Tab-separated table of C-alpha atoms and ligand atoms in Angstrom:
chain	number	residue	atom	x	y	z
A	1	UNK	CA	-175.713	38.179	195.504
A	2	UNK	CA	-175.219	37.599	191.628
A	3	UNK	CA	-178.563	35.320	190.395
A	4	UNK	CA	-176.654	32.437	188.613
A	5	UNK	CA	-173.442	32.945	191.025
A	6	UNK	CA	-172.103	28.546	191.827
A	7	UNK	CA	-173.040	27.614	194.699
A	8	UNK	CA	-169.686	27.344	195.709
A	9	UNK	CA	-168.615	30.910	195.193
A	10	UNK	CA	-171.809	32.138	197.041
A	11	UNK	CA	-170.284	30.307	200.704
A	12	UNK	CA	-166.804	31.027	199.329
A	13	UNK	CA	-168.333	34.677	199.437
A	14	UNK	CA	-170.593	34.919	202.594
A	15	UNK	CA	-167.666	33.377	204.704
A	16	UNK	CA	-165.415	36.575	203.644
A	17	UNK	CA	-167.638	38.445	206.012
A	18	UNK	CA	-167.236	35.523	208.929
A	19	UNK	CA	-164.431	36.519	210.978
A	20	UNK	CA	-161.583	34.076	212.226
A	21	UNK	CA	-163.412	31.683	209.164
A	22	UNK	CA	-161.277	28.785	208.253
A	23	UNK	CA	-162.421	27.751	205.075
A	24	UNK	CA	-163.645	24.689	206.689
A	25	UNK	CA	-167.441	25.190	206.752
A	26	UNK	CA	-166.985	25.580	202.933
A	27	UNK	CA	-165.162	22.928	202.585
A	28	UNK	CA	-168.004	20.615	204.653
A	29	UNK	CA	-170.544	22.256	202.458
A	30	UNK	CA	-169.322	21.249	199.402
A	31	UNK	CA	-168.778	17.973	200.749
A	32	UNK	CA	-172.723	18.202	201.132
A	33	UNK	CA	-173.093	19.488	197.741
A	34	UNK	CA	-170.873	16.367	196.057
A	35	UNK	CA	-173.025	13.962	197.813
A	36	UNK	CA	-176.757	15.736	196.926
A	37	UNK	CA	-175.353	15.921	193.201
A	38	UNK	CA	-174.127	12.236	193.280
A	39	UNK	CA	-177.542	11.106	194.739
A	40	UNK	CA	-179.454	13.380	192.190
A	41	UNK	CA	-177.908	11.358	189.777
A	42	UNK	CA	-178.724	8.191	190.775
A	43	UNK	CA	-182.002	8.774	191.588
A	44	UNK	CA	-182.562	10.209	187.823
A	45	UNK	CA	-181.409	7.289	186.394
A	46	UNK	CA	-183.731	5.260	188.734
A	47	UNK	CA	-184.467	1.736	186.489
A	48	UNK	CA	-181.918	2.180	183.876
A	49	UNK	CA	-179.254	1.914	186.890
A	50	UNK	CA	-181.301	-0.967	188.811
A	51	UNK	CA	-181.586	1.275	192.121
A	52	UNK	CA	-185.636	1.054	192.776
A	53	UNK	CA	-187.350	-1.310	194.742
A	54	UNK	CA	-186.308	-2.537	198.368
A	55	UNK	CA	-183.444	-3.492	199.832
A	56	UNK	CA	-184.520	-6.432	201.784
A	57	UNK	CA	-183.105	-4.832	205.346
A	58	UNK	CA	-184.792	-2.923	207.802
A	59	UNK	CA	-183.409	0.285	209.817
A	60	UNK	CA	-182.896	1.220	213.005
A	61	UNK	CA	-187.000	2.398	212.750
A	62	UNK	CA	-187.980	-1.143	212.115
A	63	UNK	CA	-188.806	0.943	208.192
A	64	UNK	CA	-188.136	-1.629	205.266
A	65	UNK	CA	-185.002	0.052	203.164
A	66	UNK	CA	-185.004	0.776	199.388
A	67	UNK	CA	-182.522	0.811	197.851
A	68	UNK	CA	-181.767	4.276	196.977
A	69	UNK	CA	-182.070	4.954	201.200
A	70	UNK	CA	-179.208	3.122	201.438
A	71	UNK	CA	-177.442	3.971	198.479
A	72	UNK	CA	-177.812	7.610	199.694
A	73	UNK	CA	-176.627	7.004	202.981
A	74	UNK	CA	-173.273	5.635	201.373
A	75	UNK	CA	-172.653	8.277	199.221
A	76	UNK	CA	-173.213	10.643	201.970
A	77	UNK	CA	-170.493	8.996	204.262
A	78	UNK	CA	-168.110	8.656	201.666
A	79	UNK	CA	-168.186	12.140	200.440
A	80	UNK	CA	-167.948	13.287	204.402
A	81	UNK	CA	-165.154	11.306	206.087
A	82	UNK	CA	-162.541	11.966	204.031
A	83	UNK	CA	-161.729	15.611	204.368
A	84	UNK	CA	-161.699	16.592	207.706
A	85	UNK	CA	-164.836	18.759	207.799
A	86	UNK	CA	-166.660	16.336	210.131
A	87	UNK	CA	-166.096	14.273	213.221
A	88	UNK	CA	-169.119	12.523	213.190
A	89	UNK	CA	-172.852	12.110	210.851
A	90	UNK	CA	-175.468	11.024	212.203
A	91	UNK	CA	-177.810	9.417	209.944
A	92	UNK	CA	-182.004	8.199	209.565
A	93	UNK	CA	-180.623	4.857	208.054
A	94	UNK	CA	-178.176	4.102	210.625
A	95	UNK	CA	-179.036	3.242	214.281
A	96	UNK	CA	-175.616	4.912	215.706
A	97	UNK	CA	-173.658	7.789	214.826
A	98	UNK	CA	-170.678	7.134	212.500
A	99	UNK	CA	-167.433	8.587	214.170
A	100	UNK	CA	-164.685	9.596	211.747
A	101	UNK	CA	-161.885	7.216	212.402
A	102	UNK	CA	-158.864	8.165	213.995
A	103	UNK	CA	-156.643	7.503	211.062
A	104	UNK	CA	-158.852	10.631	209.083
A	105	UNK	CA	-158.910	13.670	210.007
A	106	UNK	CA	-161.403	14.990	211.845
A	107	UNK	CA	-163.157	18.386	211.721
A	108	UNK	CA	-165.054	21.134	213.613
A	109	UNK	CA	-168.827	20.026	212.836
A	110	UNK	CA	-171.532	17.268	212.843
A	111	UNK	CA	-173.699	16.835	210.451
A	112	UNK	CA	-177.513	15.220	210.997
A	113	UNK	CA	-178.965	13.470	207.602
A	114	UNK	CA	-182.097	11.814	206.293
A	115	UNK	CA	-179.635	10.502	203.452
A	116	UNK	CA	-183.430	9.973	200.936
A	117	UNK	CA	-186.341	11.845	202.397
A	118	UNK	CA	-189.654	10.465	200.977
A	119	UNK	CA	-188.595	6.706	200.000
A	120	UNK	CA	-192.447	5.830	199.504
A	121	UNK	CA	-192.283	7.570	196.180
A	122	UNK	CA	-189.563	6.645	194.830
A	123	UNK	CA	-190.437	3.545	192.953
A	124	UNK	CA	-193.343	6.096	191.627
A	125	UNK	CA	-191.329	8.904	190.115
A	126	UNK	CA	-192.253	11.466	192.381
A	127	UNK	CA	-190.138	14.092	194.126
A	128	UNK	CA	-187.869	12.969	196.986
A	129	UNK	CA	-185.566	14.049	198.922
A	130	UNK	CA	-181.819	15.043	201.295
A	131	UNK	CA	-182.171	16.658	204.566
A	132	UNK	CA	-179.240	18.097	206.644
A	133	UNK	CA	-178.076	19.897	209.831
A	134	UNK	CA	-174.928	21.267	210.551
A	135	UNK	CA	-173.948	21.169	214.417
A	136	UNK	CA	-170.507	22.544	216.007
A	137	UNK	CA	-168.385	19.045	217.441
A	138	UNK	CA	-167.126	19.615	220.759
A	139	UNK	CA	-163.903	21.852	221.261
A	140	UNK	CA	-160.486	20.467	222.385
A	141	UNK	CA	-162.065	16.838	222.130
A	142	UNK	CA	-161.183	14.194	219.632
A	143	UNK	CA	-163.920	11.813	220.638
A	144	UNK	CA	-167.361	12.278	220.178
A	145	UNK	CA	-170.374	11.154	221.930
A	146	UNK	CA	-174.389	11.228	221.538
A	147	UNK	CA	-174.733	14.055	224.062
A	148	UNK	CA	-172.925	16.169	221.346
A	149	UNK	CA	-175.397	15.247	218.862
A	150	UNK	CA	-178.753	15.884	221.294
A	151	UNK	CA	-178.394	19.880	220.884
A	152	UNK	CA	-181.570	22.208	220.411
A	153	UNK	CA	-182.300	23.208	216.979
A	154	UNK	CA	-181.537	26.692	217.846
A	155	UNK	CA	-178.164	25.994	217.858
A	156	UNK	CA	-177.750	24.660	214.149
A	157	UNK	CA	-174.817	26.312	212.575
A	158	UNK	CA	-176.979	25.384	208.754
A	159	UNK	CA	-179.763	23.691	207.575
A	160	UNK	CA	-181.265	22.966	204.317
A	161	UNK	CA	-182.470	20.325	201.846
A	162	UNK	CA	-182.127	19.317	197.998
A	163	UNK	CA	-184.896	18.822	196.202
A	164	UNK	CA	-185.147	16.121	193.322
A	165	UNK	CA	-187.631	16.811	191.663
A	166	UNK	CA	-188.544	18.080	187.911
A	167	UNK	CA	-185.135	20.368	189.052
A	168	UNK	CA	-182.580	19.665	191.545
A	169	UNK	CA	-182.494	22.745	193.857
A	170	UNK	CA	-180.211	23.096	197.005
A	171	UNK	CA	-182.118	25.243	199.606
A	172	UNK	CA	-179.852	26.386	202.471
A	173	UNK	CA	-179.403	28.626	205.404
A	174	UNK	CA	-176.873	29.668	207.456
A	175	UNK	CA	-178.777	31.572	209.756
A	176	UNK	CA	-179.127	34.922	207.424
A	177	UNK	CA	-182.206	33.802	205.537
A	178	UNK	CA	-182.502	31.022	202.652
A	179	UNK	CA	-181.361	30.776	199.504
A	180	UNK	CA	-182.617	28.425	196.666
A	181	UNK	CA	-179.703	27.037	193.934
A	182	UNK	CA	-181.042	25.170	190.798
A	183	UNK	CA	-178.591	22.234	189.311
A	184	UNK	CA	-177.585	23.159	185.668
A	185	UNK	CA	-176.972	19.492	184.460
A	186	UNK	CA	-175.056	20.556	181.541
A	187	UNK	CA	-172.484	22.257	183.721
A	188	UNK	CA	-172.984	19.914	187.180
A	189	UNK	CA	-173.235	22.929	189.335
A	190	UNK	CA	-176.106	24.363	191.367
A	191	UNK	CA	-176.317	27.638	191.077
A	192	UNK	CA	-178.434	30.645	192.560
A	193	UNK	CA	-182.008	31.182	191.516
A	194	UNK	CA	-183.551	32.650	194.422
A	195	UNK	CA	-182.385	34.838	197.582
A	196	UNK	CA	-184.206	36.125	200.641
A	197	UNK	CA	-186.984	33.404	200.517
A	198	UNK	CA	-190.107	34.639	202.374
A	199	UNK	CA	-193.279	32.730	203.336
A	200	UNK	CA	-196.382	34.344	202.596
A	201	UNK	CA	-197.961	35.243	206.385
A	202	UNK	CA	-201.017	33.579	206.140
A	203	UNK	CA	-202.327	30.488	203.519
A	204	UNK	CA	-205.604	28.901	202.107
A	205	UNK	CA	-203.372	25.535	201.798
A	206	UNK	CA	-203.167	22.858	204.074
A	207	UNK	CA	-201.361	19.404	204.030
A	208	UNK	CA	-201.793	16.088	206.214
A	209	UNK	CA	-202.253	12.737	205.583
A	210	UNK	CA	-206.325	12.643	205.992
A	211	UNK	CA	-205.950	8.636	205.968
A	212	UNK	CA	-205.212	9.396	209.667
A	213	UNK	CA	-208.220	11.574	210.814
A	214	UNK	CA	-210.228	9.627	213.054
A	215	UNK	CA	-206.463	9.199	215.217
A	216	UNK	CA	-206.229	13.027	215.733
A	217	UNK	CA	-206.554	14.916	218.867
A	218	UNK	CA	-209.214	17.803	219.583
A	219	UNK	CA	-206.789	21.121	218.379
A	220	UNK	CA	-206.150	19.012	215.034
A	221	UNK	CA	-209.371	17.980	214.230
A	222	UNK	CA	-210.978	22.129	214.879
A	223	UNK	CA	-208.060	22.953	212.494
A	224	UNK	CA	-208.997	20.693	209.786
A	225	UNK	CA	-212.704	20.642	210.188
A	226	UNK	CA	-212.675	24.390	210.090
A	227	UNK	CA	-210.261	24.796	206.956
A	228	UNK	CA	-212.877	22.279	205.513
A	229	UNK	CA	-215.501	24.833	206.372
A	230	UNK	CA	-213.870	27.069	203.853
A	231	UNK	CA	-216.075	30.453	203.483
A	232	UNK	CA	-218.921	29.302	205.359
A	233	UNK	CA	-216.405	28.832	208.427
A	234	UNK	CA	-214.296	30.701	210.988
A	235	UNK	CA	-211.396	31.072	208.805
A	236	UNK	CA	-213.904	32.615	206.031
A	237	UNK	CA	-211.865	31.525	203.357
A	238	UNK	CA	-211.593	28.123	201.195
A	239	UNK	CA	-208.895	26.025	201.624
A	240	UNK	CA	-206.816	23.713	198.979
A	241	UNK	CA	-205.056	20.582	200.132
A	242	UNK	CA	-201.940	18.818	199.185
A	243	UNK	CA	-200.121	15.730	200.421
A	244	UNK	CA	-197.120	14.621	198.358
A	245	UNK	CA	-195.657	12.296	201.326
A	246	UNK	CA	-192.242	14.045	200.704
A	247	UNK	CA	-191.585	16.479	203.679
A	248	UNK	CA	-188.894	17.874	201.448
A	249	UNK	CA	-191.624	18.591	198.637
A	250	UNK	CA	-194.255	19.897	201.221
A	251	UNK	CA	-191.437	22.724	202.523
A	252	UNK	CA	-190.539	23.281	199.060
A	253	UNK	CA	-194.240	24.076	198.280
A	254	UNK	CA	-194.723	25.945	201.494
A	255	UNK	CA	-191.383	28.574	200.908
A	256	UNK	CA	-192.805	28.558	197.302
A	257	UNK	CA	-196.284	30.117	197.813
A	258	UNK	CA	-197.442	29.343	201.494
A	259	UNK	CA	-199.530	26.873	203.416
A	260	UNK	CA	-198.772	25.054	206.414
A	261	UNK	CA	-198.064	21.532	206.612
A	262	UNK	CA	-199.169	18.908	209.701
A	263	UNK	CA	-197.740	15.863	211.358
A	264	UNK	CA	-199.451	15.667	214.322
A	265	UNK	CA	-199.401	12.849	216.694
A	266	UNK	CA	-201.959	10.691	217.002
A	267	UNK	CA	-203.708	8.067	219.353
A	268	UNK	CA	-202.747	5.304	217.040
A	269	UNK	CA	-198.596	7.102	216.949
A	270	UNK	CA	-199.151	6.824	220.579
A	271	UNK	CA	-200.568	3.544	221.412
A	272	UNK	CA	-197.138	2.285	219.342
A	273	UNK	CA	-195.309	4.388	221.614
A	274	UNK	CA	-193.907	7.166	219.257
A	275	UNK	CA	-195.067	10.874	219.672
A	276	UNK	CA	-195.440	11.852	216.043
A	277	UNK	CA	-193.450	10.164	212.945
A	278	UNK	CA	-191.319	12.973	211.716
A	279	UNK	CA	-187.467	12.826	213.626
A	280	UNK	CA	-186.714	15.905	215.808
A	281	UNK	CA	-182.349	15.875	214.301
A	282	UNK	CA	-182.813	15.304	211.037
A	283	UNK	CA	-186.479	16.418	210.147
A	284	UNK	CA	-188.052	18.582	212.167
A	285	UNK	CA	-184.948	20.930	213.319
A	286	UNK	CA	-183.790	21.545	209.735
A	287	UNK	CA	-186.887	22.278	208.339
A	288	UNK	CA	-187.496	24.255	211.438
A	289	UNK	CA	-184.727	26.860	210.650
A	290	UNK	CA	-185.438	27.019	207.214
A	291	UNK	CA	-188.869	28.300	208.002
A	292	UNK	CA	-188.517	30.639	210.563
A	293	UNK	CA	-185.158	31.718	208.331
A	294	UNK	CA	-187.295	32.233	205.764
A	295	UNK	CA	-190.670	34.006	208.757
A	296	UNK	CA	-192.620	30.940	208.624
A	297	UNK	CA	-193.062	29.204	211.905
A	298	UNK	CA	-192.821	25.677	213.806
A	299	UNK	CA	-194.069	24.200	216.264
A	300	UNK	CA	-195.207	20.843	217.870
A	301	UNK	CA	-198.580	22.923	219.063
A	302	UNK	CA	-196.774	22.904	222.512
A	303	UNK	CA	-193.789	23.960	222.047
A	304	UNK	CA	-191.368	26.019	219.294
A	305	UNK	CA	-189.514	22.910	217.365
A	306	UNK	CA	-185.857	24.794	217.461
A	307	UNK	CA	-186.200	24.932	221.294
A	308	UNK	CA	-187.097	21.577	221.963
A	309	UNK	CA	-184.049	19.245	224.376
A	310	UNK	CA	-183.559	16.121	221.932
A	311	UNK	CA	-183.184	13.214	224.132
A	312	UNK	CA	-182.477	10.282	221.779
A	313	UNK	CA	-180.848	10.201	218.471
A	314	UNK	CA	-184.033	8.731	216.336
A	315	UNK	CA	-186.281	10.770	218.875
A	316	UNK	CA	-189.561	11.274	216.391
A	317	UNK	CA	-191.809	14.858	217.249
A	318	UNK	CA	-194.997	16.049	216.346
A	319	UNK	CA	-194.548	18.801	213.793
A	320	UNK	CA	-196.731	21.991	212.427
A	321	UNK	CA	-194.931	24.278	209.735
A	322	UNK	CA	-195.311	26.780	207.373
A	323	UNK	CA	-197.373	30.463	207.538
A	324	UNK	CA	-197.170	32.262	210.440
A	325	UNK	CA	-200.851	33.216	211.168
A	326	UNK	CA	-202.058	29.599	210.706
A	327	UNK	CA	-199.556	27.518	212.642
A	328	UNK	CA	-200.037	30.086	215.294
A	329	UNK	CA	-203.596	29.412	215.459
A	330	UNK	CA	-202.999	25.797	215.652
A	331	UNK	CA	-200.459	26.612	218.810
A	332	UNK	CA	-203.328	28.744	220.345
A	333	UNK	CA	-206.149	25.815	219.509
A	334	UNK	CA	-203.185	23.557	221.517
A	335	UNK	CA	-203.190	26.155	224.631
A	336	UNK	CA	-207.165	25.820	224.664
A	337	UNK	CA	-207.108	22.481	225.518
A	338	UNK	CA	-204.232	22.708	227.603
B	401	LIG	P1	-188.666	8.980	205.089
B	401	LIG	O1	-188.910	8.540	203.676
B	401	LIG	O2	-187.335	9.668	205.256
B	401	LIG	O3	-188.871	7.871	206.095
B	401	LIG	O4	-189.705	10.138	205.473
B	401	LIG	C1	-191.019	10.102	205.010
B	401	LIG	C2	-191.823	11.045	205.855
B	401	LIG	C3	-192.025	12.432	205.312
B	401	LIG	O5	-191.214	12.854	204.288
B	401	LIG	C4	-193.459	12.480	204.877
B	401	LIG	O6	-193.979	13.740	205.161
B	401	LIG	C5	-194.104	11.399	205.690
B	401	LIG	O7	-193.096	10.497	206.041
B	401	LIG	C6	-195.180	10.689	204.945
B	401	LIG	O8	-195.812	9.840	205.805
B	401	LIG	P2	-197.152	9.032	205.429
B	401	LIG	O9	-196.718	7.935	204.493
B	401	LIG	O10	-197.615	8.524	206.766
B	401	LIG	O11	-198.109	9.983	204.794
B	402	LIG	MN1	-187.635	11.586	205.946
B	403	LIG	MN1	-185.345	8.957	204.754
């Protein structure tokens, strides 16, 4: 399509060639697209608009809330139940899914959000971000219930993410590759900068939080040890490493130039009782699609992350992403140990 075609004409356009469309998935994505452009705002106007610092409330993760988490979280929901896109959101900041009332009406998908992904930077300046999945609600059923929400990743109608960072960019995919859309303030709509987003095969860039290193398990600590090896190791190349502490900014990187990113699980995850820190709904299985959508890959080392059964609504995963050749290695380095 047209570089510089709106956002909105670009689904406007790709649902022309969806047969029986309704208009509705549109409709629900610019929903999406009112809410990332109202939270963009905010979050640019940070101290001058009093939103930084915390909240004083804790969520459903026992994580202390800023501000701008649950700021975000509002403007999401308010931009959603309105128009009958939705008959449900399920959300990071809130510990049960949001139903649209039965006074609304009520549409054909759910929609999984981390409403502010990266809240440890925000009070810093540094890049954070939205992270969604779009689901298909139950047919013939008014009512929804959790079991509607616990669906593989596989079967995400979309996925995708906006960025705030030096830009605002919308990344998105409907399951035909991903597409990148840059907000032109002036105007107040994204529009399309990049198409057909590929990941470079393999990378000499790695990100994790080191901080955690003496928690890792064996196929973790090879990895690392041997990227830190550089030339004189397996790999026979040096390695660079990054950790913003924004998985939004860590994707962006990765569909920008490569590298694959880690959040294993750990003995000190475990001993707490989670298996990673990263959510399956609205982490993992959006950035999931994006990456294979755009021939990355992702995995927990066990297991591909778009195939995985969610069983809980907050369910956290252990999560490996980004060029093919390395995360595959780390899956193999997984099988070793068994
Ligand atoms: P959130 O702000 O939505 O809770 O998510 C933060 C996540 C993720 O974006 C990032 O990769 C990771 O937490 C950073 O964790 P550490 O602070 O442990 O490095
Ligand atoms: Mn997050
Ligand atoms: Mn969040």
């Amino acid at each position: 399509m047209r570089i510089g075609t709106t956002l909105t004409n670009y689904i406007i356009e790709n649902q022309r060639d969806v047969q029986g469309a309704t208009g509705e998935f549109t409709g629900l994505l610019n929903d999406i697209v009112v809410a990332c452009k109202k939270i963009a705002d905010v979050v640019n106007k940070g101290d001058l608009v009093n939103v930084l610092g915390s909240a004083e409330s804790e969520n459903v993760q026992g994580e202390t809330q800023k501000k701008l988490d649950v700021i975000s979280n509002e403007l999401m929901i308010d931009a959603l139940q309105h128009n009958g896109h939705i008959a449900g959101l399920a959300s990071e900041e809130m510990e049960a899914f949001f139903s649209v009332p039965l006074h609304k009406p009520s549409g054909n998908y759910l929609l999984l959000v981390d409403p502010l992904d990266g809240s440890s930077n925000i009070d810093v300046n540094v890049s954070v971000g939205t992270i969604f999945s779009i689901l298909r609600a139950p047919e013939g059923r008014r009512a929804i219930e959790l079991a509607d929400f616990l669906r593989p990743g596989a079967e995400q109608v979309a996925a995708g993410y906006c960025l705030y960072g030096p830009s605002s960019l919308l990344v998105l995919t409907t399951g035909n590759g991903v597409s990148m859309f840059t907000l032109d303030r002036d105007i107040g709509e994204f529009l399309l900068t990049r198409e057909g987003v590929r990941i470079p095969e393999e990378t000499r860039e790695f990100a994790i939080n080191a901080s955690n290193q003496r928690f890792w398990e064996a196929p973790v600590q090879r990895f690392i040890q041997e990227c830190l090896q550089g030339s004189e190791g397996p790999f026979g190349k040096d390695f660079n490493m990054r950790w913003v502490a924004s998985m939004v900014a860590e994707v962006h990187r990765i569909l920008t130039r490569g590298g694959v990113f880690l959040y294993p699980s750990d003995r000190r995850l475990a001993a707490a009782g989670k298996n990673g820190k990263l959510r399956l709904l609205y982490e993992a299985n959006p950035m999931a699609l994006i990456v294979e959508q755009a021939g990355g890959a992702a995995s927990t080392g066990l297991e591909r992350i778009l195939d995985l059964q969610p069983e809980e609504l907050h369910q956290r995963v252990p999560v490996i992403l980004g060029s093919r050749v390395e995360v595959e290695r780390l899956v193999a380095y997984h099988a070793e140990v068994g």
